[in-house]
Short mmCIF file of C-alpha atoms in Angstrom, two decimals:
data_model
loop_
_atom_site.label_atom_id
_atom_site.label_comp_id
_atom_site.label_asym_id
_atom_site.label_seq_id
_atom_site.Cartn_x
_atom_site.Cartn_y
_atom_site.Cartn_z
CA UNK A 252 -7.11 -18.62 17.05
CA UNK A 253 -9.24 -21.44 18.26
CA UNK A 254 -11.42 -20.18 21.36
CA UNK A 255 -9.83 -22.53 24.11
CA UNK A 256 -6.52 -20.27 22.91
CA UNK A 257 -8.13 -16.98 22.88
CA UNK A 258 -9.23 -17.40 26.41
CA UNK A 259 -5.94 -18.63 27.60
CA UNK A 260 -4.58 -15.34 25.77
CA UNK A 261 -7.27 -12.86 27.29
CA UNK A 262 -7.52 -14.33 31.17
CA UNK A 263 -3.02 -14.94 31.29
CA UNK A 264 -3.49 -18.47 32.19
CA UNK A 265 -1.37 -21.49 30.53
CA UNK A 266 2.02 -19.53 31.33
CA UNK A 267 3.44 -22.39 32.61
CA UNK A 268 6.45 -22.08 34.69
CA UNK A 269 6.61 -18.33 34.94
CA UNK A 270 5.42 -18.02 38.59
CA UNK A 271 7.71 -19.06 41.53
CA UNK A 272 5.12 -21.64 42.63
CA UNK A 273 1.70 -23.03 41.43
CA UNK A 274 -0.26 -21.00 44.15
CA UNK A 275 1.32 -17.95 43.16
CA UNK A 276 0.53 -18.52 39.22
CA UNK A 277 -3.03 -19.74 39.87
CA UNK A 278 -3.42 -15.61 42.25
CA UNK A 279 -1.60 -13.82 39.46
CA UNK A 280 -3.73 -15.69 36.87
CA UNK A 281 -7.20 -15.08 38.60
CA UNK A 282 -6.24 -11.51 39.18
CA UNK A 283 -4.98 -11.23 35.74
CA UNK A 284 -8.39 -12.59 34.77
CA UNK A 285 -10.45 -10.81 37.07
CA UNK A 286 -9.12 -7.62 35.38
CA UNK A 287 -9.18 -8.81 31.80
CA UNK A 288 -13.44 -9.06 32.80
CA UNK A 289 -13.76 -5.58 34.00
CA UNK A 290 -15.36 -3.34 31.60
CA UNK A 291 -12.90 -2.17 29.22
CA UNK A 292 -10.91 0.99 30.69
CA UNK A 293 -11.80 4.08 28.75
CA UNK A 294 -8.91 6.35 27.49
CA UNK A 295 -5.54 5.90 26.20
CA UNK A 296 -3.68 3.61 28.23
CA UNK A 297 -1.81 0.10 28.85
CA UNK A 298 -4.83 -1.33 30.38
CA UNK A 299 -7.29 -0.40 27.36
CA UNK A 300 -4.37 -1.94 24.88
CA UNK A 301 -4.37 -5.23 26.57
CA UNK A 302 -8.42 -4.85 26.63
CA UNK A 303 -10.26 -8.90 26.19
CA UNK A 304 -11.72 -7.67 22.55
CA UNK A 305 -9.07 -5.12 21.78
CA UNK A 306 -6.15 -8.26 21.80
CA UNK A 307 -8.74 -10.51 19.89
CA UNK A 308 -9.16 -8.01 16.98
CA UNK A 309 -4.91 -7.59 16.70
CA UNK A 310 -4.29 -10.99 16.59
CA UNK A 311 -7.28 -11.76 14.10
CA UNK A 312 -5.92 -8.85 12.07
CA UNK A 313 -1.69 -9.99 12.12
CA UNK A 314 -3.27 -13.42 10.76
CA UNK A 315 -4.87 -12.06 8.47
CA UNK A 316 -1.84 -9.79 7.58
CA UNK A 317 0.05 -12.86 7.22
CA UNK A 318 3.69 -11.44 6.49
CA UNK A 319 7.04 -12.87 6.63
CA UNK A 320 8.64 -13.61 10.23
CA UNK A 321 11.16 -10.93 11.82
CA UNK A 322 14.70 -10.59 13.79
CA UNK A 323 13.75 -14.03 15.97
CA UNK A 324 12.43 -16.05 13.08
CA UNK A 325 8.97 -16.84 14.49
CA UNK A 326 5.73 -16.88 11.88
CA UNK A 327 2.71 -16.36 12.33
CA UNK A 328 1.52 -19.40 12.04
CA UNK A 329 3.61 -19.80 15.70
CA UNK A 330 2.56 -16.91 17.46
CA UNK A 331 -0.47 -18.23 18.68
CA UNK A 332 1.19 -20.80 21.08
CA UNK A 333 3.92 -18.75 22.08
CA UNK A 334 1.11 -16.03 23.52
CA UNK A 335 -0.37 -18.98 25.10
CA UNK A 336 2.78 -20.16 27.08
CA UNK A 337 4.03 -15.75 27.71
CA UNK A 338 1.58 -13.91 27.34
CA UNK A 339 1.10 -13.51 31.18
CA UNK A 340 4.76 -12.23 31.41
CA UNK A 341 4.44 -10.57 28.88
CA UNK A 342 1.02 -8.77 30.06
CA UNK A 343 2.99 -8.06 33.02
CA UNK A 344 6.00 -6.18 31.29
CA UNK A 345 3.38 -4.44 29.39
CA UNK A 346 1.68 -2.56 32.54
CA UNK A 347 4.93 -1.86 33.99
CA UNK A 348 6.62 -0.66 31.26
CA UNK A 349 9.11 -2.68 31.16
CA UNK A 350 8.72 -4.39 27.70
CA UNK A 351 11.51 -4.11 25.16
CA UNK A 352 10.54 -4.29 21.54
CA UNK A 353 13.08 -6.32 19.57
CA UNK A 354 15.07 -4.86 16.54
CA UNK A 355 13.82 -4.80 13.03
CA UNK A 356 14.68 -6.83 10.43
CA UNK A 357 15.95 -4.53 7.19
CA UNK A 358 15.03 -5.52 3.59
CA UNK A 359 14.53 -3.74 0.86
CA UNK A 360 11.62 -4.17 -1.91
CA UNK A 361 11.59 -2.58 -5.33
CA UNK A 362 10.01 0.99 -5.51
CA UNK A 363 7.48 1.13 -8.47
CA UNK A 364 9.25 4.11 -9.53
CA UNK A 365 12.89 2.42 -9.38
CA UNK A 366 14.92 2.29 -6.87
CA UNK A 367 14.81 -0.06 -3.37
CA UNK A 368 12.53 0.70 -0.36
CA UNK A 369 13.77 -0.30 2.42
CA UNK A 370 11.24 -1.82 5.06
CA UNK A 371 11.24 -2.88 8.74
CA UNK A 372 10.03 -6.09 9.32
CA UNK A 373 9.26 -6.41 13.57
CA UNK A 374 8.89 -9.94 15.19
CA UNK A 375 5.31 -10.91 14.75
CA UNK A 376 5.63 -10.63 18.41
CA UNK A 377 5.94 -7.09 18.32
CA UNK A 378 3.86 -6.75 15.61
CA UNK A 379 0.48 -8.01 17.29
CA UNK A 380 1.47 -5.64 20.35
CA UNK A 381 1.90 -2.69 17.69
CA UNK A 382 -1.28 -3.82 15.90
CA UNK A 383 -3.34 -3.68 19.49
CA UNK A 384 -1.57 0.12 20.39
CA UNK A 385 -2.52 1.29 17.09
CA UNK A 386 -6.25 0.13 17.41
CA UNK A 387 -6.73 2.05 20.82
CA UNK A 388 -4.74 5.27 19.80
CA UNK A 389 -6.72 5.15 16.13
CA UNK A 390 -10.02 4.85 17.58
CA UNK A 391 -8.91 8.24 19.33
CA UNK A 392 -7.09 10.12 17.03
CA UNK A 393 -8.65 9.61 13.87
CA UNK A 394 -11.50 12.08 14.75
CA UNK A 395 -9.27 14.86 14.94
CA UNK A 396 -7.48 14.69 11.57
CA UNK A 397 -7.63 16.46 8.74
CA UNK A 398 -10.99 16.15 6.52
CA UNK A 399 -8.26 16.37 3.59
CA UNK A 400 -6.27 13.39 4.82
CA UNK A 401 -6.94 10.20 3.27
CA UNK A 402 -3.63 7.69 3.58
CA UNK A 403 -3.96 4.88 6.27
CA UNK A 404 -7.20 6.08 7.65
CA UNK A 405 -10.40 3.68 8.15
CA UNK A 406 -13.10 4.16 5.69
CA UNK A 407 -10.92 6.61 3.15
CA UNK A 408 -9.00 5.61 0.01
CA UNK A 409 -6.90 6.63 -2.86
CA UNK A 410 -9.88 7.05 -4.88
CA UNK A 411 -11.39 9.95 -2.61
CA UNK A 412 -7.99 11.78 -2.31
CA UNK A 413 -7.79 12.00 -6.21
CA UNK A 414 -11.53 12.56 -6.66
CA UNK A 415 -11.00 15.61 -4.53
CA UNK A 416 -8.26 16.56 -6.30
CA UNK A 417 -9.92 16.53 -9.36
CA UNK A 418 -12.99 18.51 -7.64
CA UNK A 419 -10.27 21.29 -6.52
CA UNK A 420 -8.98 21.55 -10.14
CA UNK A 421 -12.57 21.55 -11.51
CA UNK A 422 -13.05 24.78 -9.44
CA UNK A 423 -10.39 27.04 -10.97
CA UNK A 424 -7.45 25.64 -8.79
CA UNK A 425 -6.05 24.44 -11.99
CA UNK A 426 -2.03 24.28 -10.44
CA UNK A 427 -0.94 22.33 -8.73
CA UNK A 428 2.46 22.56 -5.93
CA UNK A 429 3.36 18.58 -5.83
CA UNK A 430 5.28 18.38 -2.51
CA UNK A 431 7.62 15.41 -2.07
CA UNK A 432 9.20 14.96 1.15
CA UNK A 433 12.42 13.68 1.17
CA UNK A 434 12.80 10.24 2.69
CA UNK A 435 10.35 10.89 5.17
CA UNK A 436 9.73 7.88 6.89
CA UNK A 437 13.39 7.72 7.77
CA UNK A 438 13.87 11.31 8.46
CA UNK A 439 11.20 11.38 11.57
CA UNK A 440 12.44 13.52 14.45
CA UNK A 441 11.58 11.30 17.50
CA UNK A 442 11.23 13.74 20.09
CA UNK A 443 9.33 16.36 17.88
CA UNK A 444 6.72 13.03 17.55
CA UNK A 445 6.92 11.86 20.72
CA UNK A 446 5.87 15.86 22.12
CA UNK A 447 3.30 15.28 19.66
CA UNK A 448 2.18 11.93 20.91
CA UNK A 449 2.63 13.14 24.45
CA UNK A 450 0.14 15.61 24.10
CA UNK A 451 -2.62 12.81 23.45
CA UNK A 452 -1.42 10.35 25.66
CA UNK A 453 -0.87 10.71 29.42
CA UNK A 454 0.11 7.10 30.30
CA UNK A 455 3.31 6.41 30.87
CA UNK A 456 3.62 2.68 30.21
CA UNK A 457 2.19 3.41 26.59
CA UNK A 458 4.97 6.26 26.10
CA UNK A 459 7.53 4.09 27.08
CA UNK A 460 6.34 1.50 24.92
CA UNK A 461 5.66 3.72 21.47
CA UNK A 462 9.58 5.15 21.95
CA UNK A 463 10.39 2.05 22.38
CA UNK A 464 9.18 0.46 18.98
CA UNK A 465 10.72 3.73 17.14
CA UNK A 466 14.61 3.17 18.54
CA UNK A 467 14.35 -0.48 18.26
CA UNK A 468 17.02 -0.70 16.45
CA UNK A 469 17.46 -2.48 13.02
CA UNK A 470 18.98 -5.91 12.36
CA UNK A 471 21.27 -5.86 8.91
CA UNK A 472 23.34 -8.16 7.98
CA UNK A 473 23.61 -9.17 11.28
CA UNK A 474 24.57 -6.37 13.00
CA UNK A 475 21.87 -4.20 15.13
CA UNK A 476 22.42 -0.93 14.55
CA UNK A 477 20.25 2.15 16.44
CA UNK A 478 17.48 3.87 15.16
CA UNK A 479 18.11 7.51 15.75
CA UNK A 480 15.48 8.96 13.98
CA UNK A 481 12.80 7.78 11.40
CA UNK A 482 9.66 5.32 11.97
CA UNK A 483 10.46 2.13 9.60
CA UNK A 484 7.40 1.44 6.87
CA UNK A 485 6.57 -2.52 7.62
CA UNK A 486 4.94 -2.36 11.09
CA UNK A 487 1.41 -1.63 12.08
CA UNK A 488 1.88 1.40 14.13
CA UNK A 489 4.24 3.30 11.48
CA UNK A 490 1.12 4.76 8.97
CA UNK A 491 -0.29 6.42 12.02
CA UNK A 492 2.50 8.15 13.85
CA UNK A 493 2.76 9.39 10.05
CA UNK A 494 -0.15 10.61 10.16
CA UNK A 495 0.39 12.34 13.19
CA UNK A 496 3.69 13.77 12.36
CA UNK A 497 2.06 15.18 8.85
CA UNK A 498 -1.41 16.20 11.02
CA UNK A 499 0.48 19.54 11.80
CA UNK A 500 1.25 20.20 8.10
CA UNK A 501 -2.80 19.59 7.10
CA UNK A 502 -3.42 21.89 10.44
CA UNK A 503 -1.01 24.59 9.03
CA UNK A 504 -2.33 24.46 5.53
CA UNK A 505 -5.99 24.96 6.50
CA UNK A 506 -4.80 27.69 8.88
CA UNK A 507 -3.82 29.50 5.68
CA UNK A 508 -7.14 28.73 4.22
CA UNK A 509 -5.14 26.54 1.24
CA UNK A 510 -6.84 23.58 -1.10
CA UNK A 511 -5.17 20.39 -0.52
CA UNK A 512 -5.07 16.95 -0.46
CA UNK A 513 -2.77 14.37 1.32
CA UNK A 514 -2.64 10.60 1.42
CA UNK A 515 0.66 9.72 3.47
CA UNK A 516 3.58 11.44 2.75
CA UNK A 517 2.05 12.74 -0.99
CA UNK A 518 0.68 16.36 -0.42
CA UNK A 519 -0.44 18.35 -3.55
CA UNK A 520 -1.84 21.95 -3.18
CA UNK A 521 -4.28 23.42 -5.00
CA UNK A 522 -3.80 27.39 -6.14
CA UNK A 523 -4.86 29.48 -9.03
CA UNK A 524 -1.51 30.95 -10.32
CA UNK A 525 2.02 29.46 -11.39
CA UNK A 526 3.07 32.75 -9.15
CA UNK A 527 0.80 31.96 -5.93
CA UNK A 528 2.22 28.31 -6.29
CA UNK A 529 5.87 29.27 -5.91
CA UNK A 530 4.58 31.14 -3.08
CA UNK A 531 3.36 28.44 -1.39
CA UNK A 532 5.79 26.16 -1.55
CA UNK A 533 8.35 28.41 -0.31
CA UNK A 534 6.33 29.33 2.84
CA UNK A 535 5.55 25.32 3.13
CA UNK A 536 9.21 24.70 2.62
CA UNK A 537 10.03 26.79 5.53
CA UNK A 538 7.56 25.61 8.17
CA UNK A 539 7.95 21.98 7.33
CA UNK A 540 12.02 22.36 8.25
CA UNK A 541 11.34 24.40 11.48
CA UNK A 542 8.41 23.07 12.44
CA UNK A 543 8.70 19.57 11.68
CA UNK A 544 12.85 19.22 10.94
CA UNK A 545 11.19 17.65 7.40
CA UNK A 546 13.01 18.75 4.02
CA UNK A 547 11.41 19.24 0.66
CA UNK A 548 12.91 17.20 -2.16
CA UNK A 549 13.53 20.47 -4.55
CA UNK A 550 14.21 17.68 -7.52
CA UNK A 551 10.92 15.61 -7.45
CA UNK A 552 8.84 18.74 -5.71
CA UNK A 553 7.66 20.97 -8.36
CA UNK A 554 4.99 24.06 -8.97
CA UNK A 555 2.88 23.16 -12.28
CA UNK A 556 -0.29 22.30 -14.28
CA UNK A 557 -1.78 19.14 -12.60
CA UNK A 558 -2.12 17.65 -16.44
CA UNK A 559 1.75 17.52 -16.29
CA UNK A 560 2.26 15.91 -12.55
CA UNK A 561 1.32 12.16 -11.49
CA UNK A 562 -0.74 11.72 -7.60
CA UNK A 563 -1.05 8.61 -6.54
CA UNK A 564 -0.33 6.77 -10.41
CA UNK A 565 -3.39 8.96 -11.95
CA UNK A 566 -3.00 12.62 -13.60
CA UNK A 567 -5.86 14.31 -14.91
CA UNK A 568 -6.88 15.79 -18.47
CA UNK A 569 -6.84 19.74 -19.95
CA UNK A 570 -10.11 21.79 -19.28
CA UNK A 571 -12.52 23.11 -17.32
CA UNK A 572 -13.85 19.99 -16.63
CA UNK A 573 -10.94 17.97 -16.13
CA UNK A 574 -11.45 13.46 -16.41
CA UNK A 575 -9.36 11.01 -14.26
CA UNK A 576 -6.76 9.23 -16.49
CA UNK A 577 -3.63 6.76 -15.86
CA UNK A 578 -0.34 8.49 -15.56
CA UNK A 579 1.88 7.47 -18.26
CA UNK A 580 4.65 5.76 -15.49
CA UNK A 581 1.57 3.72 -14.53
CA UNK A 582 0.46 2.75 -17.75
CA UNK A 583 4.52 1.84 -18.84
CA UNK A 584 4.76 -0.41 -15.56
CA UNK A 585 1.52 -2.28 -16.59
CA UNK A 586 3.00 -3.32 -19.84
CA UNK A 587 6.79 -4.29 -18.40
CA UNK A 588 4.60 -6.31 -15.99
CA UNK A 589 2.43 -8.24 -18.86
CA UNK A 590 5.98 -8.56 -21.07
CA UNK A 591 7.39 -10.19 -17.77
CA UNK A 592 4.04 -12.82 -17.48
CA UNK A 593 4.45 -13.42 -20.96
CA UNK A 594 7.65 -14.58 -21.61
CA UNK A 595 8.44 -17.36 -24.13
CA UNK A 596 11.22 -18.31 -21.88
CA UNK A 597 8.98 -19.58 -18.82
CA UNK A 598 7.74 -22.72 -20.69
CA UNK A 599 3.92 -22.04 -19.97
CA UNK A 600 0.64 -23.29 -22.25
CA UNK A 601 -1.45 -20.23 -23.55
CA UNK A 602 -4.04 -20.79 -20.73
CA UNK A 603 -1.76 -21.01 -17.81
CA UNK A 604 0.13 -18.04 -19.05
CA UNK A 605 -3.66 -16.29 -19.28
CA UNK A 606 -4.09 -17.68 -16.04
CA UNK A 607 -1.34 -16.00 -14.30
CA UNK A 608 -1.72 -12.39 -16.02
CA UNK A 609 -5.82 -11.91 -15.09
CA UNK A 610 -4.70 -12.61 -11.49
CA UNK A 611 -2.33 -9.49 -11.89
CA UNK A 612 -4.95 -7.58 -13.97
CA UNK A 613 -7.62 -8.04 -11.66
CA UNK A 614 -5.93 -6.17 -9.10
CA UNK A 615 -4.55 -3.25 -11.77
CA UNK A 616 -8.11 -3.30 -12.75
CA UNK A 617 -9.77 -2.99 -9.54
CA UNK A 618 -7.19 0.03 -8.72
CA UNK A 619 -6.73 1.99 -12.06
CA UNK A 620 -10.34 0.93 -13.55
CA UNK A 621 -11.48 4.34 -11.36
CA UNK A 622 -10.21 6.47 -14.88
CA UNK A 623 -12.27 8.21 -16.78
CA UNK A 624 -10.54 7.87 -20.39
CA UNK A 625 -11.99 4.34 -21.12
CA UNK A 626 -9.98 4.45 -24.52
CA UNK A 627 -7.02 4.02 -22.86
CA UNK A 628 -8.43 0.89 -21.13
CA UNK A 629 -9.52 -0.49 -24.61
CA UNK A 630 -5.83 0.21 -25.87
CA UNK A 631 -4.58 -1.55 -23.69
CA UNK A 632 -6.58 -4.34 -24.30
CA UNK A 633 -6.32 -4.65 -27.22
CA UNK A 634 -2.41 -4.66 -26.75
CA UNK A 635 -2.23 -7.39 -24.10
CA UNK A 636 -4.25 -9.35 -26.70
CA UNK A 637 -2.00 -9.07 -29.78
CA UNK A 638 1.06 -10.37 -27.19
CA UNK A 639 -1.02 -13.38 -26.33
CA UNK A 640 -1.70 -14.12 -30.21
CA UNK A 641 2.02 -13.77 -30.25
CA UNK A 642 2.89 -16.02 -28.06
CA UNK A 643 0.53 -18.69 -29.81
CA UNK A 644 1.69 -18.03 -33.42
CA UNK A 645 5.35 -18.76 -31.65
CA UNK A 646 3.81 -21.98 -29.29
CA UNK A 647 2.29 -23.17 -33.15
CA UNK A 648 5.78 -23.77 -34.27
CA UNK A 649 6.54 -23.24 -37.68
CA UNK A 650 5.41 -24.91 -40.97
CA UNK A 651 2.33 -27.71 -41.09
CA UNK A 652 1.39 -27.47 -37.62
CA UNK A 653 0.35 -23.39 -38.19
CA UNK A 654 -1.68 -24.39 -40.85
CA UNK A 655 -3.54 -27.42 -39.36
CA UNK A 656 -4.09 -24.73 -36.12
CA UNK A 657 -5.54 -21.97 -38.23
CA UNK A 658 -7.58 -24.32 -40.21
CA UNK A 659 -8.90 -26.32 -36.97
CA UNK A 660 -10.02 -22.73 -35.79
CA UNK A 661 -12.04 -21.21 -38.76
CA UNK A 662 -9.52 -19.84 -40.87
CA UNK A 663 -9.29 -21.22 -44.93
CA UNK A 664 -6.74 -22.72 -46.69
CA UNK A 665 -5.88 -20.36 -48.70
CA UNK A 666 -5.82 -17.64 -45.95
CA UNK A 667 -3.63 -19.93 -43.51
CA UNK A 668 -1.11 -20.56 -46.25
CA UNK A 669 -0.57 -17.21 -47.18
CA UNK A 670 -0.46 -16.18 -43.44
CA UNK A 671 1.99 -19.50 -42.77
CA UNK A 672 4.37 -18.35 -45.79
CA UNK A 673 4.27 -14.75 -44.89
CA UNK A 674 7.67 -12.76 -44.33
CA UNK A 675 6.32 -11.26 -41.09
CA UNK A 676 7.31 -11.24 -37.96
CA UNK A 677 4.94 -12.83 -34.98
CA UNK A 678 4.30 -9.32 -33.46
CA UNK A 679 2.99 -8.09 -36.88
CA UNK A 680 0.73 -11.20 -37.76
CA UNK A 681 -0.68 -10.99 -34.17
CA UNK A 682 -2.43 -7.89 -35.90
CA UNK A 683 -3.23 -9.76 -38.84
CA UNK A 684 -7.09 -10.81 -39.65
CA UNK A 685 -5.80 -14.49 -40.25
CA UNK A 686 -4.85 -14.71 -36.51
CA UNK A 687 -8.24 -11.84 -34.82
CA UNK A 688 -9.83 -14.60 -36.76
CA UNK A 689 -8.43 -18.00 -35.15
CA UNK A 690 -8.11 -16.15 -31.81
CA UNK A 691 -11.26 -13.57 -31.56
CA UNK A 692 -11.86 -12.05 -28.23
CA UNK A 693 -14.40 -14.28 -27.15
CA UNK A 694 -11.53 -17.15 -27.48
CA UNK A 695 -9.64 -15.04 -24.18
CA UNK A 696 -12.33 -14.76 -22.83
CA UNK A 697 -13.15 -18.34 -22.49
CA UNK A 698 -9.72 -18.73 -21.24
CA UNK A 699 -10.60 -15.96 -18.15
CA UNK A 700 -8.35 -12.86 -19.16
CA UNK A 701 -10.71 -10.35 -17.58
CA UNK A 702 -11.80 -6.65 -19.24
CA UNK A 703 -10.10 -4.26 -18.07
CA UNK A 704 -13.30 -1.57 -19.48
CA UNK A 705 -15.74 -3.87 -17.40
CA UNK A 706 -15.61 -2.26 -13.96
CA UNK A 707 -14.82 1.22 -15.55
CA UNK A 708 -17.10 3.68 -13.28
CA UNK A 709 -20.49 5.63 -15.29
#
């Protein structure tokens, strides 16, 4: 937001035509002002949410979020203006309590394991309000959470939840009980969280307002039905109510003294014995349906050796001194994603098609390059690179043309005949030396397909 906007936003001036008369709306706006200038209040309330800095960062941060628009329709792109024309009724409904969060919008993406997820979208309204709660109560909060808890938290990643894992396993932990919760993000109990919340949170305003986002409501095929229970995945607030919710599982679990390691709703214990497992998730079983009203999934839940179980898309190898490698789902939806860049059907040259798959494996690579089974990595590879001499013995046509392209790139006469003539199919002369020979390595390279070894940690 340009900085003539951002003051209009933090001082509630511009609202034009929300006061009952120009001497009225110039008070409330100098007040408004006046307070916005005040050193920022300390604790967890309304009046730190609405804080000068505190509304700069949300709004910086839903930009930067981007995201499609919600029940009402409005982007991003518009939300800007609109805070400049409401925000000071809007401000206002905020310190009273009076604000009403509009319904979400349902849709449903695929789940990388098959399947639909659904997701909430809010208005981007509601979303920059949700975004500026969420700062306030994180800056709070996340001191008091679990050392072991690494999903949605500032300065903690996937990578240190399975490199702890891995450390637990290294020490003679060596099973593993996987915990799935079943459909946890819509089976929240809402007054279970909310006595949770309300022991961190005194304010009433910013009570009213968290309930508020969680029975909403959700907008389907345009109907708006109520939300009863659950807190929908899709706005900003959602990962850390989770986290909140889940805080008094990590709290029970190191209470018992157990080994464990949670990033959102994925929990995997750490235990010596097949027997102590079964154990432990019986007793966990338990306490998460009294305590929390949470169920288990008994079907995707299960007690065994970590080499056999998948946490967050890695597993780990046999031993004592167990490596980081890709789970095999991981490594299977890699390869239906590189089939689906690659089709023959989707009319693309060689180096657009190249162009379009390193964009994808630059962000596989930047996640799953953390293994520590580089062979894999080189496997793949090499696989990705046999489909893309594929696709280029198919793009050569048939006949003449192969011949003049082999030729033009290095490869004899003789060779490119016999290769031309050949009975073969174009996934078995892919493999062929005729073809490693007219389209080495180096050639992808030139084209940008990116290593997927390269950024493999020592």
């Amino acid at each position: 937001m340009r900085q003539k906007d951002q003051s209009k936003l933090n001082s509630g001036t511009g609202a034009k035509g929300e006061a009952p008369s120009a001497a009225a709306g110039e008070t409330e706006a100098s007040a408004a002002k006046a307070c916005l200038e005040r050193p920022a209040v300390i604790g967890l309330s309304m009046e730190a949410v609405i804080e000068r800095e505190n509304l700069k960062k949300a709004l910086a941060q839903v930009k930067r979020n981007k995201g499609a628009a919600g029940a009402d329709g409005m982007t991003v792109g518009e939300l800007p203006a609109y805070l400049k024309e409401h925000w000071l009724a809007i401000r206002a409904q905020l310190l009273e309590g009076s604000y009403k969060p509009q319904p979400v919008r349902r849709v449903e993406i695929p789940k990388a394991t098959g399947g639909l997820r659904p997701l909430g979208i809010p208005t981007v309204l509601d979303r920059f309000i949700q975004q500026a709660v969420m700062q306030v109560l994180q800056a709070e909060w996340d001191g008091t959470f679990s050392e072991t808890s690494f999903g949605f938290r500032p300065n903690r990643s996937a990578h240190q939840a399975v490199e702890r894992a891995q450390a637990y396993i290294a020490s003679g932990h060596a099973v593993v009980v996987d915990i799935d919760l079943e459909k946890f993000f819509d089976r929240v109990n809402h007054d279970i969280l909310m006595g949770l919340v309300a022991k961190r949170v005194a304010d009433k305003p910013l009570l009213k307002l968290i309930r508020g986002f969680l029975t909403a409501g959700v907008l389907e095929g345009g109907l708006v039905s109520p939300t009863e229970e659950g807190t929908p995945q899709g706005g900003p607030l959602s990962p850390l109510l989770s986290n909140l919710m889940l805080d008094v599982l990590d709290k029970e679990l190191e209470k018992r003294g157990h080994r464990f390691v949670r990033y959102a709703d994925d929990c995997n214990i750490y235990v010596r014995s097949r027997k102590a497992g079964e154990r432990v998730l019986a007793g966990i079983e338990k306490f998460l349906e009294r305590r929390l009203k949470l169920r288990v999934n008994k079907a995707k839940s299960a007690v065994a050796r970590p080499c056999v179980r998948k946490f967050l898309s890695f597993s780990f190898t046999r031993g004592r001194r167990p490596r980081r490698r890709i789970a095999p789902q991981a490594i299977a939806r890699l390869k239906a994603k590189v089939r689906e860049l690659t089709r023959r059907t989707r009319g693309r040259s060689l180096a657009q098609i190249v162009k379009e798959l390193s964009v994808y494996l630059k962000g596989w690579r930047g996640y799953f390059g953390f293994c520590q089974t580089p062979s894999v990595l080189r496997e793949l590879e090499a696989w990705i690179r046999r489909r893309l001499r594929a696709i280029a013995w198919k793009q050569w046509k048939r006949g003449p043309a192969r011949v003049d392209e082999l030729r033009r790139r290095g490869v004899g006469r003789v060779m490119a005949v016999r290769t031309v003539a050949s009975p073969h199919g174009p996934w078995r002369l892919a493999n062929s030396p005729t073809l490693t020979t007219a389209l080495p390595n180096g050639f992808f390279t030139s084209l940008g397909l990116p290593s997927l070894v390269a950024l493999r940690p020592a």
